[in-house]
Structures are given as structure tokens and as C-alpha cells.
Amino acid sequence: MKHLLISLGLVVVAQTSAQTLKTLADARGIHIGAAVTFPGSPAVYDTTLNREFNGIVCENAMKFGSIMTGENSFSYTGADAIVNFGVARGMFVRGHNFLWHKQMPSWFSSTSYTPSRDSTFRMMKKYINAVMTHFKGKINEWDIVNEAVARDSVGMRPGTGAFAADQNSKWALLTDAANHNYDYIDSAFAYARRADSTVLLVYNDYDCEGMGKKSNMVYNIVSGLKSKGLVDVIGLQCHFYVGPSTSGSNGAWVPSELVTNFQRLAALGLRISLTEVDVRIQTSPAPDAALLALQRDGYKTLMSICLAQPACKSFFTWGVNDAQSWVPGSFSGYGVALLFDNTSSGSPATFTRKGTYLGVQEALLATTNLRGLRANGLRLIPLDAHSRGFDLRGRNLSVFPYNPNFVIRKSITSQHKQ
Ligand code: 9MR
């Protein structure tokens, strides 16, 4: 018996030490991934990816501007390195992205490039066919159209007025959006479906995670696409913000709204992927312990909401460590939005797990009973005003790792910076 207890003790120790995010996510049947730019440099970057993530996506290397260097030329070097890295390790590989209003090749964004509507569709088809054929068998799900809707107050791209510069989609401009004709979205999905019917097709957007005007527009887009069999997944970017300031940036989020929105999207028969998660906080002045705790709680809450929704299959952070995050360059005075710390250089370089990491880990560890409910086919009903969850038998889900004191202040958006 003594021998048995010692053996059991060893097993427990071994399990505890192996509880990386990847191990936990594997056990929960969820993909935890990260956007990467530099696999192999520095080596610790790869080590962290291998240890902690079972999913990967190119942060920039697979975008239109990176890949389609000319109307008839393609360059796959950067994207190949990252995709092959993921494939070799059996990761869930996301493709990002085909149609977006940013990071277009210069030949396409040039004002002198003014093809007819028909030629634009022909070019779109050639582009999607070529790239999907190149990566055939390697990509699990692919963002086909990215951010077709602008901010709440604007609607479908292309926008006009104060935010036009940030909201012009050349795809929309070239394909008759002036007449409120957005069939370029359907066409992109149809071309993708025909190019490779084995890939899950995603509509990906931001600021539509909760409820609201933009969220409703996105819901309508994916609902229409789904009814035609053209979309499989809704990608919710989740570029979030928490903190004491209520001004200067978008990214405010309300957890109970996410639960509600996830439910209506899941009811369409869609999978849900959280595709670009980061939770930024103010870095100047330096964050205090309370703010860091709020951020950690934010990550935990987001992962908990995903785990509680059977349709939510992926949780990808937009980067591995803070030093490589897009946030500080786009939101002055904000940052430290990811799961690993800033010490990407130096000797030896280290990527240290942050409180945010522990928050995600806690959520993954705490949801065993919830996964049991999922396995039994029960579903959650919306959280009540006190943020408690109940299953369909009316049992209070006390295991739901959802902090009722967790409040995120709604920020006042002055300018959208994505
Ligand atoms: O993280 C990306 C950054 O390196 C690029 O400079 C930027 C260009 O706009 O795009 C960033 O990634 C975006 C993603 O592709 C789509 N959703 C918003 C992301 C953050 O801007």
C-alpha cells in the first residue's frame, strides 16, 4: 500500500509539472494558439511555442501584401516557414487572411490600379485559388474575409467621413459597394470553398464580441453566409482593454454580453474561434497590483466563457510575448497585453509566464465539471445579473470560474486604431 501511495504521489507530481497551457488545452479539446512572426529567432520563442501552444497563425506573413507580390507572382517563403513549423508539430494551423483593407500589395492599393468589377473578381479567384492550392493539407481554418464592417457608427466598409482613411476596403470599392452590393464577401467564400473543401472557412472581425450594432451586422453577415453553406466559423478577434481609464481606446468588453453573443452565434451552427486575443492595460504610469489583477481576471474570464460554450474551439493570442506585440505601437501608453513577459532579448533570453498566463491556466484547470456538462449535452443559460451561471437543471454552476466582481469599464472610443 505504501508503495502504491508513493507511486500515486509521483504520478501527481508528474502531472502537475506537465500542466502547461498546451497540456491543459489538449485535455479540454480546445486549441490554444499564438500569432507568430519570427519562428526560430530567438530559440526561446520556439521553445515556448512548443511547450505552451497547440495552435499557430502567421501574424503578417500570410497576408495579401506579403504573399501576392504582383498580379501574377507569389512569395511564400515567410509563410511557409511558420506554417511548416506548425504542421511539423501537429498544431492547429490558422490561415490569416485573404481579403482585408490593410497590408495590401502596393500594386493593388495603388490608385492607378482600377480594374473593372469583373476583373476584380477574376483576380480574387486567382489569388484565393493559388494560395489555397499552395497550402493544401496544411491549414485547418482560414480567415477568408477580415473586418468587412467598420466601427459601430459607420457600418459596412468602405466608410466615409472622419474615419474613411481607416475604413476603405479596396475590395468593396472595386466591386460595387457604392450600390450597397457586398457580394464580394460571398464570392470570396465561394472561391475558397471550391479551392479546398476541407478547410474551415472563417469570417473574422473585431469589436463584435459582445452585443451592439457592429455585432448585429456581423451576425447578419455570417447568418447569410451560413445559410448558403459558405462559412463554418466566426472569428472574434478579442483585442480587449481593462483598466481605470475610460478614454482613448476601443476594446471595452462586457463578459455577460459575450456569453449572449456566443450563444446566438453557436445557435447558427457556427464554430467560434477567439482569434487575436490580447488584453492591454495602461503602462504609463506603470500598472499597479490591482490593475494587473484585473487583467489576469480578464484573461481568466475570457477563457472561462470559451470553455463554457461548446462551440468555442480556439483561443489564440495575438503574439507570444509583450515585446513582440502590436499594442504599444498602436496604443500609446498601453501594452503588456499578452501571456509572457518582455524579456525577449538579453542573455539568456527568457519568456516568463505572467499573471495573465496564470489566469488562463486557472480557467483551464477549473472547468472540469463544466466539460462534464458539455459532454452530457447540457447547455448553459445566460448568466444572471449577478453573473452566476445555471445549467438546464437549475444547478448553480459554482465551479464556473467567473469573478462576480469583475467589472470592465466601457471606454469612450475616440478613434479606432486597428
Ligand atoms: O499585428 C499586426 C501588426 O504587426 C501589423 O503591423 C498590423 C497592420 O495593420 O496588423 C496587425 O495584425 C492585425 C490583424 O492582422 C487583424 N486584426 C487586427 C490586428 C492588430 O492590428
XYZ file of C-alpha atoms and ligand atoms in Angstrom:
439
model
C 0.000 0.000 0.000
C 2.821 2.333 0.965
C 4.467 1.587 -2.304
C 1.216 2.379 -4.112
C 0.832 5.713 -2.353
C 4.356 6.697 -3.228
C 3.672 5.758 -6.835
C 0.494 7.773 -6.873
C 2.369 10.697 -5.399
C 4.884 10.528 -8.191
C 2.131 10.457 -10.753
C 0.539 13.550 -9.248
C 3.834 15.419 -9.252
C 4.455 14.451 -12.841
C 1.012 15.649 -13.887
C 1.368 18.974 -12.109
C 4.677 19.776 -13.734
C 3.275 18.955 -17.161
C 0.332 21.297 -16.851
C 1.285 23.795 -19.463
C -1.455 25.612 -21.302
C -0.994 23.189 -24.189
C -1.382 20.123 -21.989
C -4.481 21.535 -20.353
C -5.978 22.727 -23.625
C -5.354 19.337 -25.234
C -7.230 17.701 -22.382
C -10.133 20.129 -22.799
C -10.288 19.690 -26.562
C -9.538 23.311 -27.286
C -6.889 24.914 -29.474
C -4.677 27.416 -27.709
C -2.516 29.201 -30.212
C -0.453 32.271 -30.884
C 0.305 34.591 -33.768
C 3.970 34.472 -34.676
C 6.297 36.484 -36.787
C 9.752 35.068 -36.119
C 9.857 31.321 -35.572
C 13.390 30.250 -34.736
C 14.548 33.636 -33.525
C 15.289 33.671 -30.681
C 15.293 29.973 -29.828
C 13.288 30.551 -26.669
C 10.440 31.671 -28.865
C 10.221 28.224 -30.393
C 10.653 26.557 -27.033
C 7.737 28.487 -25.618
C 5.556 27.775 -28.635
C 6.292 24.063 -28.412
C 5.652 23.897 -24.717
C 2.592 26.077 -24.365
C 0.618 26.138 -27.625
C -1.097 23.600 -29.844
C -2.049 26.197 -32.453
C -0.260 28.743 -34.621
C -1.062 31.547 -37.061
C 1.109 33.926 -39.085
C 0.852 37.437 -37.662
C 1.722 39.036 -41.004
C 3.417 36.545 -43.331
C 0.274 35.178 -44.945
C -1.403 38.476 -45.708
C -2.173 39.648 -49.233
C 0.712 42.136 -49.258
C 3.215 39.556 -48.044
C 2.204 36.816 -50.475
C 0.969 38.247 -53.760
C 3.913 40.303 -54.875
C 2.478 41.015 -58.316
C -0.630 40.304 -60.359
C 0.980 37.033 -61.395
C 3.640 36.438 -58.758
C 3.602 34.947 -55.278
C 6.144 34.709 -52.486
C 5.618 32.082 -49.847
C 8.944 31.988 -48.001
C 7.889 33.660 -44.753
C 4.513 31.956 -44.524
C 5.978 28.544 -45.403
C 8.429 28.742 -42.506
C 5.679 29.368 -39.967
C 3.079 27.020 -41.438
C 5.599 24.174 -41.776
C 6.741 24.784 -38.192
C 3.155 24.259 -37.040
C 2.458 21.295 -39.291
C 5.641 19.526 -38.145
C 4.450 19.812 -34.547
C 0.890 18.762 -35.228
C -0.503 22.173 -34.384
C -3.889 23.552 -35.386
C -2.861 25.987 -38.110
C -4.963 29.080 -38.818
C -4.678 30.961 -42.110
C -4.797 34.757 -41.825
C -6.079 36.269 -44.091
C -7.371 36.734 -47.658
C -9.460 39.917 -48.001
C -8.628 42.843 -45.743
C -8.425 46.606 -46.154
C -4.863 46.699 -44.792
C -1.482 45.284 -45.734
C -2.397 45.059 -49.383
C 0.341 44.738 -52.015
C 1.359 48.091 -53.449
C 0.269 47.123 -56.978
C -3.265 46.525 -55.668
C -3.522 49.514 -53.339
C -2.138 51.881 -55.967
C -4.678 54.485 -57.056
C -3.731 53.710 -60.636
C -4.970 50.122 -60.255
C -8.616 50.401 -61.286
C -9.758 47.120 -62.780
C -13.361 46.520 -63.757
C -15.698 44.750 -61.353
C -15.391 41.552 -63.405
C -11.596 41.695 -63.495
C -11.525 42.229 -59.755
C -13.487 39.030 -59.238
C -11.215 37.159 -61.641
C -8.162 38.395 -59.784
C -9.718 37.492 -56.417
C -10.389 33.981 -57.657
C -6.855 33.573 -58.992
C -5.399 34.817 -55.704
C -7.508 32.539 -53.492
C -7.037 29.507 -55.741
C -3.276 29.908 -55.916
C -2.718 30.408 -52.209
C -5.117 27.693 -51.064
C -3.569 25.277 -53.529
C -0.089 26.097 -52.266
C -1.033 25.362 -48.646
C -3.366 22.459 -49.357
C -3.483 19.995 -46.476
C -1.675 22.283 -44.058
C -4.235 24.858 -42.903
C -7.113 23.908 -40.603
C -9.169 27.094 -40.761
C -8.735 30.266 -42.752
C -9.864 33.870 -42.311
C -11.398 34.494 -45.726
C -12.776 37.974 -45.131
C -11.370 40.130 -42.371
C -13.072 43.196 -40.910
C -15.655 43.931 -43.608
C -17.570 46.026 -41.094
C -16.157 49.274 -39.774
C -16.920 50.869 -36.430
C -20.363 50.832 -34.882
C -21.267 54.251 -36.201
C -20.101 53.620 -39.756
C -21.323 50.254 -40.949
C -20.014 48.293 -43.903
C -16.728 49.283 -45.452
C -15.914 51.418 -47.292
C -16.717 54.097 -44.758
C -16.969 57.774 -45.365
C -16.342 60.888 -43.324
C -13.910 61.217 -40.459
C -12.759 57.619 -40.474
C -12.723 56.978 -44.205
C -8.975 56.545 -44.416
C -9.097 53.666 -41.973
C -12.250 52.201 -43.351
C -11.822 51.965 -47.079
C -11.798 48.481 -48.389
C -10.495 48.460 -51.902
C -12.220 45.115 -52.423
C -15.521 46.788 -51.618
C -14.708 49.849 -53.694
C -13.841 47.779 -56.762
C -16.868 45.521 -56.550
C -19.810 47.867 -56.358
C -20.208 48.733 -52.687
C -21.408 52.146 -53.834
C -24.679 50.390 -54.636
C -24.661 48.566 -51.303
C -23.659 45.437 -53.095
C -21.383 43.357 -50.902
C -21.381 40.194 -52.976
C -17.588 40.276 -52.942
C -17.855 38.675 -49.478
C -19.955 35.753 -50.699
C -17.720 35.327 -53.720
C -14.533 35.165 -51.680
C -16.041 32.403 -49.541
C -17.348 30.562 -52.586
C -13.952 30.665 -54.314
C -12.329 29.407 -51.115
C -14.854 26.580 -50.695
C -14.229 25.439 -54.265
C -10.448 25.744 -53.917
C -10.297 23.465 -50.873
C -13.441 21.994 -49.402
C -11.528 20.530 -46.441
C -10.619 23.858 -44.822
C -12.910 25.512 -42.277
C -13.813 28.955 -43.593
C -13.872 31.882 -41.187
C -15.350 35.363 -41.140
C -13.075 37.323 -38.749
C -13.741 40.702 -37.137
C -13.184 42.882 -34.035
C -15.462 44.848 -31.719
C -18.249 42.353 -32.355
C -17.565 40.005 -29.459
C -20.336 41.391 -27.278
C -23.683 42.838 -28.267
C -24.197 46.022 -30.266
C -24.671 47.463 -33.709
C -21.494 46.099 -35.249
C -22.044 42.751 -33.590
C -25.521 42.624 -35.137
C -24.123 43.430 -38.569
C -21.521 40.714 -38.264
C -24.222 38.317 -37.078
C -26.247 39.121 -40.188
C -23.245 38.568 -42.464
C -22.387 35.164 -41.030
C -26.021 34.169 -40.823
C -26.400 34.836 -44.559
C -23.169 33.048 -45.414
C -24.085 30.083 -43.257
C -27.457 29.706 -44.947
C -25.555 29.324 -48.222
C -23.115 26.829 -46.721
C -20.215 29.201 -47.169
C -18.931 29.796 -43.639
C -18.024 27.439 -40.813
C -16.505 29.619 -38.138
C -16.954 33.084 -36.693
C -13.587 34.556 -35.724
C -13.857 37.016 -32.851
C -10.586 38.899 -32.525
C -10.851 39.974 -28.860
C -8.436 42.910 -28.781
C -9.543 43.934 -25.327
C -8.732 46.540 -22.755
C -9.136 46.736 -19.000
C -8.276 49.484 -16.596
C -9.108 52.655 -14.776
C -9.048 54.953 -17.776
C -12.238 55.198 -19.772
C -10.982 57.149 -22.713
C -8.730 56.993 -25.708
C -9.149 53.465 -26.972
C -11.629 50.881 -28.063
C -11.634 47.355 -26.763
C -14.094 47.649 -23.892
C -15.959 44.409 -23.292
C -18.705 43.094 -21.096
C -18.400 39.381 -20.244
C -22.139 38.717 -19.945
C -22.612 40.162 -23.455
C -20.004 37.761 -24.778
C -21.920 34.833 -23.319
C -25.096 36.038 -25.017
C -23.427 36.673 -28.364
C -21.606 33.349 -28.320
C -24.924 31.614 -27.762
C -26.667 33.228 -30.709
C -23.667 32.558 -32.978
C -23.473 28.950 -31.829
C -27.196 28.606 -32.495
C -26.463 29.335 -36.174
C -24.356 26.186 -36.189
C -21.074 28.038 -36.319
C -17.886 27.213 -34.503
C -16.412 30.123 -32.594
C -12.707 30.940 -32.642
C -11.188 33.647 -30.463
C -8.559 34.609 -32.969
C -6.432 37.536 -31.774
C -6.784 37.755 -28.012
C -4.863 40.414 -26.136
C -5.886 42.382 -23.072
C -3.986 45.628 -22.854
C -3.579 47.832 -19.834
C -2.063 51.222 -19.241
C 1.722 51.033 -18.900
C 2.457 54.677 -18.233
C 2.172 55.147 -15.309
C 3.240 51.589 -14.581
C 0.337 49.291 -13.689
C -0.219 48.633 -10.002
C -1.083 45.266 -8.482
C -4.822 45.947 -8.671
C -4.697 46.643 -12.397
C -2.566 43.569 -13.061
C -5.071 41.511 -11.071
C -7.914 42.917 -13.141
C -6.079 41.986 -16.329
C -5.384 38.475 -15.045
C -9.045 38.135 -14.158
C -9.952 39.334 -17.644
C -7.960 36.557 -19.281
C -9.397 34.009 -16.894
C -12.921 35.175 -17.563
C -12.465 35.096 -21.320
C -11.069 31.568 -21.299
C -13.857 30.512 -18.933
C -16.517 31.858 -21.248
C -14.946 29.996 -24.165
C -14.770 26.745 -22.216
C -18.379 27.064 -21.137
C -19.580 27.371 -24.734
C -19.284 24.088 -26.649
C -18.983 25.893 -29.982
C -15.889 27.802 -28.846
C -12.967 25.758 -30.122
C -9.981 28.080 -30.302
C -8.293 30.677 -28.107
C -5.398 32.316 -29.980
C -3.381 35.188 -28.523
C -2.071 37.845 -30.892
C 1.601 37.213 -30.176
C 3.595 35.233 -27.660
C 5.301 37.842 -25.517
C 4.801 41.521 -24.846
C 7.950 42.654 -26.647
C 6.565 41.434 -29.953
C 3.029 42.695 -29.508
C 1.481 45.214 -31.904
C -0.206 47.000 -28.976
C 2.392 49.549 -27.773
C 2.984 50.725 -31.341
C -0.703 51.346 -31.897
C -1.955 52.430 -28.484
C 0.468 54.872 -26.941
C 0.895 54.284 -23.204
C -0.689 50.824 -23.340
C 0.814 47.362 -23.556
C 1.823 44.231 -21.625
C -1.204 42.609 -23.221
C -0.013 39.005 -23.645
C 0.791 35.907 -21.575
C 4.592 36.143 -21.446
C 6.841 38.958 -20.324
C 9.021 41.428 -22.081
C 12.470 39.905 -21.768
C 12.787 38.580 -25.293
C 16.391 39.715 -25.583
C 19.349 39.551 -23.246
C 21.407 36.619 -22.207
C 19.917 34.262 -21.503
C 16.638 35.338 -23.036
C 13.610 34.186 -21.117
C 9.900 34.260 -21.684
C 8.410 34.305 -18.230
C 4.809 33.360 -17.524
C 2.845 36.368 -16.335
C -0.222 36.687 -14.140
C -2.264 36.618 -17.326
C -0.838 33.162 -18.041
C -1.858 32.004 -14.583
C -5.349 33.378 -15.166
C -5.749 31.302 -18.329
C -4.244 28.288 -16.587
C -6.686 28.641 -13.680
C -9.608 28.719 -16.076
C -8.353 25.619 -17.871
C -7.846 23.823 -14.577
C -11.158 24.858 -13.030
C -13.598 23.786 -15.671
C -13.541 20.012 -15.390
C -17.153 19.885 -14.246
C -18.280 22.234 -16.968
C -16.749 19.990 -19.584
C -18.723 17.183 -17.995
C -21.880 19.172 -18.537
C -20.919 19.695 -22.128
C -20.339 16.009 -22.575
C -23.826 15.338 -21.212
C -25.311 17.581 -23.838
C -26.486 20.227 -21.404
C -26.059 23.830 -22.280
C -25.591 26.917 -20.178
C -28.248 29.559 -19.953
C -27.181 33.213 -19.802
C -25.506 34.468 -16.692
C -27.911 36.339 -14.481
C -27.422 39.882 -13.269
C -25.152 38.638 -10.515
C -23.008 36.767 -13.017
C -23.967 33.357 -11.735
C -24.458 30.544 -14.189
C -27.010 27.757 -14.032
C -27.305 24.651 -16.080
C -30.580 23.458 -17.527
C -31.368 21.514 -14.389
C -31.205 24.751 -12.455
C -27.976 23.894 -10.670
C -25.803 26.838 -9.743
C -22.528 26.398 -11.543
C -20.369 27.276 -8.589
C -17.431 25.762 -10.457
C -17.737 28.432 -13.111
C -14.556 30.439 -12.582
C -16.222 33.724 -13.148
C -15.492 36.507 -10.730
C -18.734 38.359 -9.984
C -16.703 41.407 -9.001
C -15.064 41.563 -12.374
C -16.126 44.798 -13.996
C -14.720 46.245 -17.145
C -15.453 49.852 -17.702
C -16.822 50.785 -21.050
C -14.313 53.011 -22.750
C -15.263 56.001 -24.828
C -13.870 55.490 -28.257
C -12.351 58.470 -29.935
C -10.598 56.766 -32.779
C -10.447 53.231 -33.914
C -6.880 52.179 -34.470
C -6.988 48.754 -35.994
O -0.103 42.513 -35.524
C -0.160 43.029 -36.839
C 0.875 44.129 -36.982
O 2.186 43.594 -36.898
C 0.676 44.851 -38.307
O 1.555 45.956 -38.388
C -0.775 45.314 -38.407
C -1.048 46.056 -39.694
O -2.272 46.690 -39.625
O -1.643 44.192 -38.337
C -1.559 43.567 -37.097
O -2.463 42.483 -37.008
C -3.848 42.805 -37.143
C -4.526 41.600 -37.729
O -3.891 41.193 -38.911
C -6.010 41.872 -37.998
N -6.668 42.343 -36.807
C -6.006 43.454 -36.112
C -4.551 43.092 -35.833
C -3.895 44.190 -34.997
O -3.863 45.386 -35.715
